[in-house]
Amino acid sequence: MTWLITGGAGYIGGHVVKAMLEAGRQVAVFDDLSSGRAERLPEGVPLIRGSVLDRAAVDRALREHGVTGVLHTAAKKQVGESVEQPFHYYRENLQGLQTVLEATAEAGVRRFLFSSSAAVYGMPDVDLVTEATPCAPLSPYGETKLAGEWLVKAAGVAHGISTVSLRYFNVAGAADPALSDDGVLNLVPMVFQRLTAGEAPRVFGADYPTPDGTCVRDYIHVSDIASAHVAAVERLTADPAGETSLTLNIGRGEGVSVREMLDVIGRVTGYDTTGEVGPRRAGDPARVVASAELIRKELGWGARYGVEEMVASAWDGWCARHPGARRAG
Ligand code: WQD
């Protein structure tokens, strides 16, 4: 049994590849290397370089590698960019998904996992976000993920494919410095960048209705994201009838504020992370924290790592990629 991992040379996909191999699964990677790196893949993992929009290339990959399940992690993931380039995001994320799903259905492959996002919820006005919390995405990025879930579900029903969509919350950390995130698009790497450039980290708003006034999120270690995929694969493998149709949050169920993250980053890096409070960033919800109950119930999965491990491993990756960077003090 071989699992095709689209986007497997990316930050999250690379961790999924690693966890799948450690679980004894056979994998092949399909990636256009637009943001992925072939060096993320261990030796011996087949890499098919191609676009998810190229139906013939996807058909070939499914056939030539005897694929029996697909993990579709390939996507564009920058919220701000999606606002500026909606056509690009709908094409890559939705048309790309449709192409891979159609190829999957026609090849007779009966297991499919889709990488979704907490961005489907938008500004949830609840303490803990459950999968039943209404979805109201605030960006074309979030829209492509929500519409993607609908398409995955509908294709599963129509073609007898078992499906799981996983809604990632705020991913951070690395299993290995070589697998770490090269993007500087989220809180942790953005703070590292400021600190190592001799600048104070920025806090986007400290007047939110939260205990310390800064935004609260559910940060989750990328290795935990990866182990949730392995648990989902076990579930999909155990269902040859194609009846599984699940949409699950992957979070820790614990809220951490920007200030609390800055404190952890200060302890790990040795820098003064007091931060400079600026205006709110447009579109930021005050609090987005997952309920992790459903995934525990359905897959028996729970997170293992905390924020210290996320920040420490992300810092190791940052230092490996920025040879001048080192612990302060
Ligand atoms: C976290 C918090 C910022 C940088 C995004 C996407 C979401 C998902 C994960 C893909 C916020 C604050 C940040 C800084 C700060 N992506 N912040 N200073 O916005 O919660 O979620 O990534 O699926 O869809 O929207 O993540 O890491 O950008 O921000 O104060 O220098 O940190 O305001 O409250 P976000 P983030």
GROMACS .gro file of C-alpha atoms and ligand atoms in nm:
model
  365
    1MET     CA    1   0.000   0.000   0.000
    2THR     CA    2   0.147   0.333  -0.104
    3TRP     CA    3   0.022   0.675   0.009
    4LEU     CA    4   0.073   0.965  -0.229
    5ILE     CA    5   0.156   1.279  -0.032
    6THR     CA    6   0.097   1.593  -0.237
    7GLY     CA    7   0.299   1.885  -0.102
    8GLY     CA    8   0.523   1.630   0.074
    9ALA     CA    9   0.835   1.847   0.026
   10GLY     CA   10   0.675   2.133   0.222
   11TYR     CA   11   0.701   2.220   0.590
   12ILE     CA   12   0.395   2.026   0.704
   13GLY     CA   13   0.405   1.766   0.425
   14GLY     CA   14   0.770   1.690   0.505
   15HIS     CA   15   0.676   1.614   0.864
   16VAL     CA   16   0.388   1.395   0.746
   17VAL     CA   17   0.631   1.201   0.525
   18LYS     CA   18   0.864   1.147   0.821
   19ALA     CA   19   0.585   1.031   1.054
   20MET     CA   20   0.437   0.799   0.790
   21LEU     CA   21   0.775   0.634   0.729
   22GLU     CA   22   0.828   0.594   1.104
   23ALA     CA   23   0.486   0.427   1.121
   24GLY     CA   24   0.604   0.178   0.858
   25ARG     CA   25   0.395   0.318   0.572
   26GLN     CA   26   0.514   0.337   0.215
   27VAL     CA   27   0.493   0.682   0.057
   28ALA     CA   28   0.556   0.871  -0.267
   29VAL     CA   29   0.567   1.251  -0.283
   30PHE     CA   30   0.406   1.473  -0.547
   31ASP     CA   31   0.525   1.833  -0.527
   32ASP     CA   32   0.586   2.120  -0.768
   33LEU     CA   33   0.869   2.247  -0.545
   34SER     CA   34   0.730   2.600  -0.566
   35SER     CA   35   0.780   2.634  -0.192
   36GLY     CA   36   0.882   2.279  -0.102
   37ARG     CA   37   1.241   2.154  -0.096
   38ALA     CA   38   1.356   1.813  -0.218
   39GLU     CA   39   1.618   1.810   0.063
   40ARG     CA   40   1.336   1.769   0.314
   41LEU     CA   41   1.283   1.414   0.187
   42PRO     CA   42   1.481   1.119   0.316
   43GLU     CA   43   1.673   0.918   0.062
   44GLY     CA   44   1.467   0.657  -0.115
   45VAL     CA   45   1.136   0.846  -0.106
   46PRO     CA   46   1.015   0.882  -0.465
   47LEU     CA   47   0.957   1.246  -0.562
   48ILE     CA   48   0.736   1.324  -0.858
   49ARG     CA   49   0.780   1.688  -0.955
   50GLY     CA   50   0.452   1.815  -1.091
   51SER     CA   51   0.159   2.048  -1.043
   52VAL     CA   52  -0.167   1.937  -0.884
   53LEU     CA   53  -0.333   2.112  -1.179
   54ASP     CA   54  -0.171   1.870  -1.422
   55ARG     CA   55  -0.422   1.584  -1.441
   56ALA     CA   56  -0.200   1.362  -1.658
   57ALA     CA   57   0.089   1.395  -1.411
   58VAL     CA   58  -0.138   1.306  -1.117
   59ASP     CA   59  -0.282   1.007  -1.308
   60ARG     CA   60   0.069   0.885  -1.385
   61ALA     CA   61   0.183   0.921  -1.024
   62LEU     CA   62  -0.119   0.725  -0.896
   63ARG     CA   63  -0.065   0.449  -1.152
   64GLU     CA   64   0.313   0.417  -1.147
   65HIS     CA   65   0.338   0.404  -0.770
   66GLY     CA   66   0.043   0.170  -0.713
   67VAL     CA   67  -0.119   0.433  -0.488
   68THR     CA   68  -0.395   0.317  -0.254
   69GLY     CA   69  -0.446   0.639  -0.056
   70VAL     CA   70  -0.387   1.011  -0.101
   71LEU     CA   71  -0.284   1.273   0.156
   72HIS     CA   72  -0.347   1.608  -0.011
   73THR     CA   73  -0.139   1.867   0.173
   74ALA     CA   74  -0.033   2.073  -0.133
   75ALA     CA   75  -0.175   2.426  -0.116
   76LYS     CA   76  -0.101   2.795  -0.110
   77LYS     CA   77  -0.134   2.915   0.248
   78GLN     CA   78  -0.076   3.288   0.284
   79VAL     CA   79  -0.389   3.462   0.402
   80GLY     CA   80  -0.284   3.814   0.293
   81GLU     CA   81  -0.165   3.696  -0.047
   82SER     CA   82  -0.500   3.520  -0.100
   83VAL     CA   83  -0.679   3.852  -0.058
   84GLU     CA   84  -0.463   4.005  -0.332
   85GLN     CA   85  -0.470   3.702  -0.562
   86PRO     CA   86  -0.804   3.523  -0.523
   87PHE     CA   87  -0.791   3.364  -0.871
   88HIS     CA   88  -0.451   3.214  -0.793
   89TYR     CA   89  -0.576   3.072  -0.462
   90TYR     CA   90  -0.898   2.930  -0.601
   91ARG     CA   91  -0.704   2.775  -0.890
   92GLU     CA   92  -0.425   2.622  -0.685
   93ASN     CA   93  -0.628   2.520  -0.382
   94LEU     CA   94  -0.969   2.434  -0.522
   95GLN     CA   95  -0.907   2.343  -0.886
   96GLY     CA   96  -0.590   2.163  -0.770
   97LEU     CA   97  -0.792   1.966  -0.515
   98GLN     CA   98  -1.061   1.885  -0.772
   99THR     CA   99  -0.797   1.759  -1.015
  100VAL     CA  100  -0.641   1.531  -0.753
  101LEU     CA  101  -0.983   1.411  -0.632
  102GLU     CA  102  -1.106   1.328  -0.982
  103ALA     CA  103  -0.787   1.139  -1.056
  104THR     CA  104  -0.822   0.957  -0.721
  105ALA     CA  105  -1.183   0.857  -0.793
  106GLU     CA  106  -1.111   0.743  -1.148
  107ALA     CA  107  -0.805   0.544  -1.040
  108GLY     CA  108  -1.028   0.355  -0.794
  109VAL     CA  109  -0.835   0.484  -0.491
  110ARG     CA  110  -1.068   0.478  -0.191
  111ARG     CA  111  -0.889   0.678   0.080
  112PHE     CA  112  -0.835   1.052   0.086
  113LEU     CA  113  -0.714   1.300   0.347
  114PHE     CA  114  -0.742   1.675   0.300
  115SER     CA  115  -0.540   1.944   0.483
  116SER     CA  116  -0.787   2.204   0.599
  117SER     CA  117  -0.744   2.493   0.837
  118ALA     CA  118  -0.888   2.675   1.137
  119ALA     CA  119  -0.919   2.963   0.887
  120VAL     CA  120  -1.258   2.810   0.792
  121TYR     CA  121  -1.403   2.945   1.120
  122GLY     CA  122  -1.317   3.312   1.069
  123MET     CA  123  -1.398   3.501   1.392
  124PRO     CA  124  -1.558   3.234   1.610
  125ASP     CA  125  -1.731   3.387   1.910
  126VAL     CA  126  -1.691   3.085   2.137
  127ASP     CA  127  -1.450   2.975   2.407
  128LEU     CA  128  -1.365   2.646   2.239
  129VAL     CA  129  -1.420   2.595   1.868
  130THR     CA  130  -1.589   2.263   1.794
  131GLU     CA  131  -1.638   2.118   1.448
  132ALA     CA  132  -2.004   2.224   1.478
  133THR     CA  133  -1.912   2.592   1.528
  134PRO     CA  134  -2.043   2.780   1.223
  135CYS     CA  135  -1.783   2.844   0.954
  136ALA     CA  136  -1.743   3.198   0.823
  137PRO     CA  137  -1.401   3.232   0.659
  138LEU     CA  138  -1.260   3.583   0.629
  139SER     CA  139  -1.024   3.534   0.337
  140PRO     CA  140  -1.014   3.362  -0.002
  141TYR     CA  141  -0.762   3.125   0.159
  142GLY     CA  142  -1.015   3.018   0.424
  143GLU     CA  143  -1.288   2.998   0.160
  144THR     CA  144  -1.084   2.758  -0.052
  145LYS     CA  145  -1.035   2.536   0.253
  146LEU     CA  146  -1.406   2.535   0.342
  147ALA     CA  147  -1.520   2.474  -0.016
  148GLY     CA  148  -1.246   2.210  -0.037
  149GLU     CA  149  -1.396   2.025   0.260
  150TRP     CA  150  -1.738   2.030   0.091
  151LEU     CA  151  -1.594   1.892  -0.230
  152VAL     CA  152  -1.402   1.620  -0.045
  153LYS     CA  153  -1.717   1.513   0.141
  154ALA     CA  154  -1.933   1.512  -0.172
  155ALA     CA  155  -1.674   1.318  -0.373
  156GLY     CA  156  -1.644   1.066  -0.091
  157VAL     CA  157  -2.019   1.003  -0.089
  158ALA     CA  158  -2.054   0.989  -0.467
  159HIS     CA  159  -1.752   0.766  -0.530
  160GLY     CA  160  -1.729   0.553  -0.217
  161ILE     CA  161  -1.408   0.716  -0.095
  162SER     CA  162  -1.330   0.730   0.277
  163THR     CA  163  -1.233   1.087   0.361
  164VAL     CA  164  -1.088   1.288   0.648
  165SER     CA  165  -1.039   1.665   0.651
  166LEU     CA  166  -0.808   1.794   0.922
  167ARG     CA  167  -0.842   2.155   1.037
  168TYR     CA  168  -0.499   2.268   1.151
  169PHE     CA  169  -0.481   2.539   1.417
  170ASN     CA  170  -0.156   2.744   1.463
  171VAL     CA  171   0.129   2.516   1.359
  172ALA     CA  172   0.481   2.573   1.496
  173GLY     CA  173   0.808   2.391   1.565
  174ALA     CA  174   1.002   2.123   1.380
  175ALA     CA  175   1.092   1.757   1.433
  176ASP     CA  176   1.437   1.830   1.297
  177PRO     CA  177   1.609   2.161   1.202
  178ALA     CA  178   1.627   2.042   0.840
  179LEU     CA  179   1.248   2.012   0.827
  180SER     CA  180   1.172   2.350   0.982
  181ASP     CA  181   0.956   2.621   0.826
  182ASP     CA  182   1.148   2.857   0.595
  183GLY     CA  183   0.858   3.103   0.584
  184VAL     CA  184   0.852   3.413   0.801
  185LEU     CA  185   0.475   3.440   0.798
  186ASN     CA  186   0.368   3.349   1.149
  187LEU     CA  187   0.424   3.476   1.501
  188VAL     CA  188   0.720   3.257   1.603
  189PRO     CA  189   0.946   3.310   1.296
  190MET     CA  190   0.840   3.676   1.274
  191VAL     CA  191   0.959   3.729   1.631
  192PHE     CA  192   1.285   3.542   1.563
  193GLN     CA  193   1.348   3.765   1.263
  194ARG     CA  194   1.298   4.085   1.463
  195LEU     CA  195   1.511   3.965   1.754
  196THR     CA  196   1.804   3.855   1.543
  197ALA     CA  197   1.790   4.183   1.348
  198GLY     CA  198   1.823   4.371   1.680
  199GLU     CA  199   1.460   4.488   1.676
  200ALA     CA  200   1.186   4.455   1.935
  201PRO     CA  201   0.914   4.201   1.848
  202ARG     CA  202   0.582   4.350   1.751
  203VAL     CA  203   0.256   4.286   1.932
  204PHE     CA  204  -0.040   4.344   1.702
  205GLY     CA  205  -0.284   4.491   1.952
  206ALA     CA  206  -0.301   4.467   2.331
  207ASP     CA  207  -0.658   4.589   2.375
  208TYR     CA  208  -0.841   4.265   2.294
  209PRO     CA  209  -1.099   4.126   2.538
  210THR     CA  210  -0.856   3.857   2.658
  211PRO     CA  211  -0.685   3.816   2.999
  212ASP     CA  212  -0.369   4.010   2.900
  213GLY     CA  213  -0.521   4.204   2.609
  214THR     CA  214  -0.332   4.015   2.337
  215CYS     CA  215  -0.476   3.758   2.096
  216VAL     CA  216  -0.510   3.399   2.207
  217ARG     CA  217  -0.442   3.104   1.977
  218ASP     CA  218  -0.408   2.726   1.991
  219TYR     CA  219  -0.046   2.654   1.896
  220ILE     CA  220   0.032   2.300   1.793
  221HIS     CA  221   0.364   2.126   1.727
  222VAL     CA  222   0.405   2.018   1.366
  223SER     CA  223   0.506   1.669   1.488
  224ASP     CA  224   0.165   1.645   1.654
  225ILE     CA  225   0.002   1.756   1.328
  226ALA     CA  226   0.196   1.477   1.158
  227SER     CA  227   0.096   1.211   1.413
  228ALA     CA  228  -0.269   1.310   1.365
  229HIS     CA  229  -0.226   1.227   0.995
  230VAL     CA  230  -0.088   0.885   1.084
  231ALA     CA  231  -0.388   0.823   1.312
  232ALA     CA  232  -0.623   0.931   1.031
  233VAL     CA  233  -0.444   0.699   0.788
  234GLU     CA  234  -0.497   0.409   1.029
  235ARG     CA  235  -0.866   0.491   1.036
  236LEU     CA  236  -0.889   0.521   0.656
  237THR     CA  237  -0.698   0.195   0.613
  238ALA     CA  238  -0.938   0.016   0.846
  239ASP     CA  239  -1.240   0.124   0.637
  240PRO     CA  240  -1.237  -0.056   0.303
  241ALA     CA  241  -1.610   0.020   0.259
  242GLY     CA  242  -1.545   0.388   0.200
  243GLU     CA  243  -1.783   0.499   0.471
  244THR     CA  244  -1.561   0.727   0.677
  245SER     CA  245  -1.639   1.096   0.634
  246LEU     CA  246  -1.477   1.301   0.908
  247THR     CA  247  -1.386   1.666   0.961
  248LEU     CA  248  -1.167   1.715   1.266
  249ASN     CA  249  -0.984   1.994   1.446
  250ILE     CA  250  -0.616   1.939   1.521
  251GLY     CA  251  -0.535   2.154   1.820
  252ARG     CA  252  -0.433   2.118   2.183
  253GLY     CA  253  -0.742   2.279   2.332
  254GLU     CA  254  -0.526   2.526   2.521
  255GLY     CA  255  -0.519   2.900   2.458
  256VAL     CA  256  -0.185   3.083   2.460
  257SER     CA  257  -0.165   3.461   2.424
  258VAL     CA  258   0.087   3.657   2.216
  259ARG     CA  259   0.246   3.780   2.540
  260GLU     CA  260   0.273   3.427   2.675
  261MET     CA  261   0.438   3.316   2.350
  262LEU     CA  262   0.681   3.609   2.375
  263ASP     CA  263   0.773   3.500   2.730
  264VAL     CA  264   0.847   3.147   2.609
  265ILE     CA  265   1.050   3.283   2.317
  266GLY     CA  266   1.246   3.501   2.561
  267ARG     CA  267   1.333   3.201   2.779
  268VAL     CA  268   1.437   2.989   2.480
  269THR     CA  269   1.639   3.253   2.292
  270GLY     CA  270   1.776   3.460   2.580
  271TYR     CA  271   1.652   3.782   2.414
  272ASP     CA  272   1.443   4.053   2.575
  273THR     CA  273   1.101   3.987   2.426
  274THR     CA  274   0.903   4.258   2.602
  275GLY     CA  275   0.776   4.364   2.258
  276GLU     CA  276   0.646   4.683   2.112
  277VAL     CA  277   0.268   4.718   2.113
  278GLY     CA  278   0.128   4.840   1.783
  279PRO     CA  279  -0.220   4.860   1.634
  280ARG     CA  280  -0.437   4.555   1.577
  281ARG     CA  281  -0.378   4.367   1.252
  282ALA     CA  282  -0.689   4.372   1.032
  283GLY     CA  283  -0.895   4.055   1.047
  284ASP     CA  284  -0.737   3.907   1.362
  285PRO     CA  285  -0.989   3.735   1.590
  286ALA     CA  286  -0.932   3.783   1.967
  287ARG     CA  287  -0.939   3.414   2.047
  288VAL     CA  288  -0.932   3.094   1.842
  289VAL     CA  289  -0.886   2.779   2.047
  290ALA     CA  290  -0.984   2.430   1.936
  291SER     CA  291  -1.189   2.177   2.113
  292ALA     CA  292  -0.977   1.866   2.061
  293GLU     CA  293  -1.249   1.629   2.184
  294LEU     CA  294  -1.378   1.494   1.854
  295ILE     CA  295  -1.039   1.387   1.722
  296ARG     CA  296  -0.966   1.218   2.054
  297LYS     CA  297  -1.295   1.031   2.033
  298GLU     CA  298  -1.272   0.940   1.664
  299LEU     CA  299  -0.899   0.869   1.625
  300GLY     CA  300  -0.776   0.832   1.984
  301TRP     CA  301  -0.530   1.111   1.907
  302GLY     CA  302  -0.400   1.380   2.140
  303ALA     CA  303  -0.111   1.628   2.124
  304ARG     CA  304   0.214   1.537   2.300
  305TYR     CA  305   0.415   1.859   2.281
  306GLY     CA  306   0.380   2.196   2.450
  307VAL     CA  307   0.478   2.548   2.349
  308GLU     CA  308   0.830   2.524   2.498
  309GLU     CA  309   0.910   2.234   2.266
  310MET     CA  310   0.756   2.416   1.970
  311VAL     CA  311   0.958   2.730   2.028
  312ALA     CA  312   1.284   2.548   2.112
  313SER     CA  313   1.268   2.330   1.801
  314ALA     CA  314   1.167   2.625   1.580
  315TRP     CA  315   1.465   2.820   1.721
  316ASP     CA  316   1.704   2.531   1.640
  317GLY     CA  317   1.573   2.538   1.283
  318TRP     CA  318   1.605   2.916   1.262
  319CYS     CA  319   1.969   2.904   1.385
  320ALA     CA  320   2.050   2.625   1.139
  321ARG     CA  321   1.920   2.839   0.850
  322HIS     CA  322   2.069   3.168   0.977
  323PRO     CA  323   2.429   3.092   1.068
  324GLY     CA  324   2.475   3.430   1.243
  325ALA     CA  325   2.180   3.370   1.479
  326ARG     CA  326   2.251   3.252   1.831
  327ARG     CA  327   2.116   3.271   2.185
  328ALA     CA  328   2.154   3.612   2.338
  329GLY     CA  329   2.336   3.670   2.667
  330WQD     C1  330  -0.072   3.465   1.566
  330WQD     C2  331  -0.101   3.581   1.659
  330WQD     C3  332  -0.116   3.796   1.550
  330WQD     C4  333   0.308   3.827   1.440
  330WQD     C5  334  -0.268   3.227   1.051
  330WQD     C6  335  -0.377   3.205   0.951
  330WQD     C7  336  -0.446   3.076   0.981
  330WQD     C8  337  -0.348   2.961   0.986
  330WQD     C9  338  -0.238   2.991   1.082
  330WQD    C10  339  -0.305   2.843   0.778
  330WQD    C11  340  -0.202   3.681   1.602
  330WQD    C12  341  -0.001   3.791   1.648
  330WQD    C13  342   0.185   3.784   1.485
  330WQD    C14  343   0.375   3.935   1.507
  330WQD    C15  344   0.190   3.948   1.661
  330WQD     N1  345  -0.287   2.940   0.859
  330WQD     N2  346   0.127   3.843   1.595
  330WQD     N3  347   0.311   3.989   1.615
  330WQD     O1  348  -0.315   3.486   1.213
  330WQD     O2  349  -0.354   3.327   1.407
  330WQD     O3  350  -0.327   3.239   1.180
  330WQD     O4  351  -0.179   3.117   1.050
  330WQD     O5  352  -0.385   2.755   0.780
  330WQD     O6  353  -0.540   3.057   0.883
  330WQD     O7  354  -0.468   3.313   0.960
  330WQD     O8  355  -0.131   3.328   1.291
  330WQD     O9  356   0.108   3.338   1.346
  330WQD    O10  357   0.010   3.516   1.194
  330WQD    O11  358  -0.048   3.517   1.435
  330WQD    O12  359   0.137   4.004   1.759
  330WQD    O13  360   0.485   3.980   1.472
  330WQD    O14  361   0.019   3.656   1.675
  330WQD    O15  362  -0.182   3.919   1.557
  330WQD    O16  363  -0.281   3.725   1.710
  330WQD     P1  364  -0.290   3.356   1.276
  330WQD     P2  365  -0.007   3.425   1.309
   0.00000   0.00000   0.00000
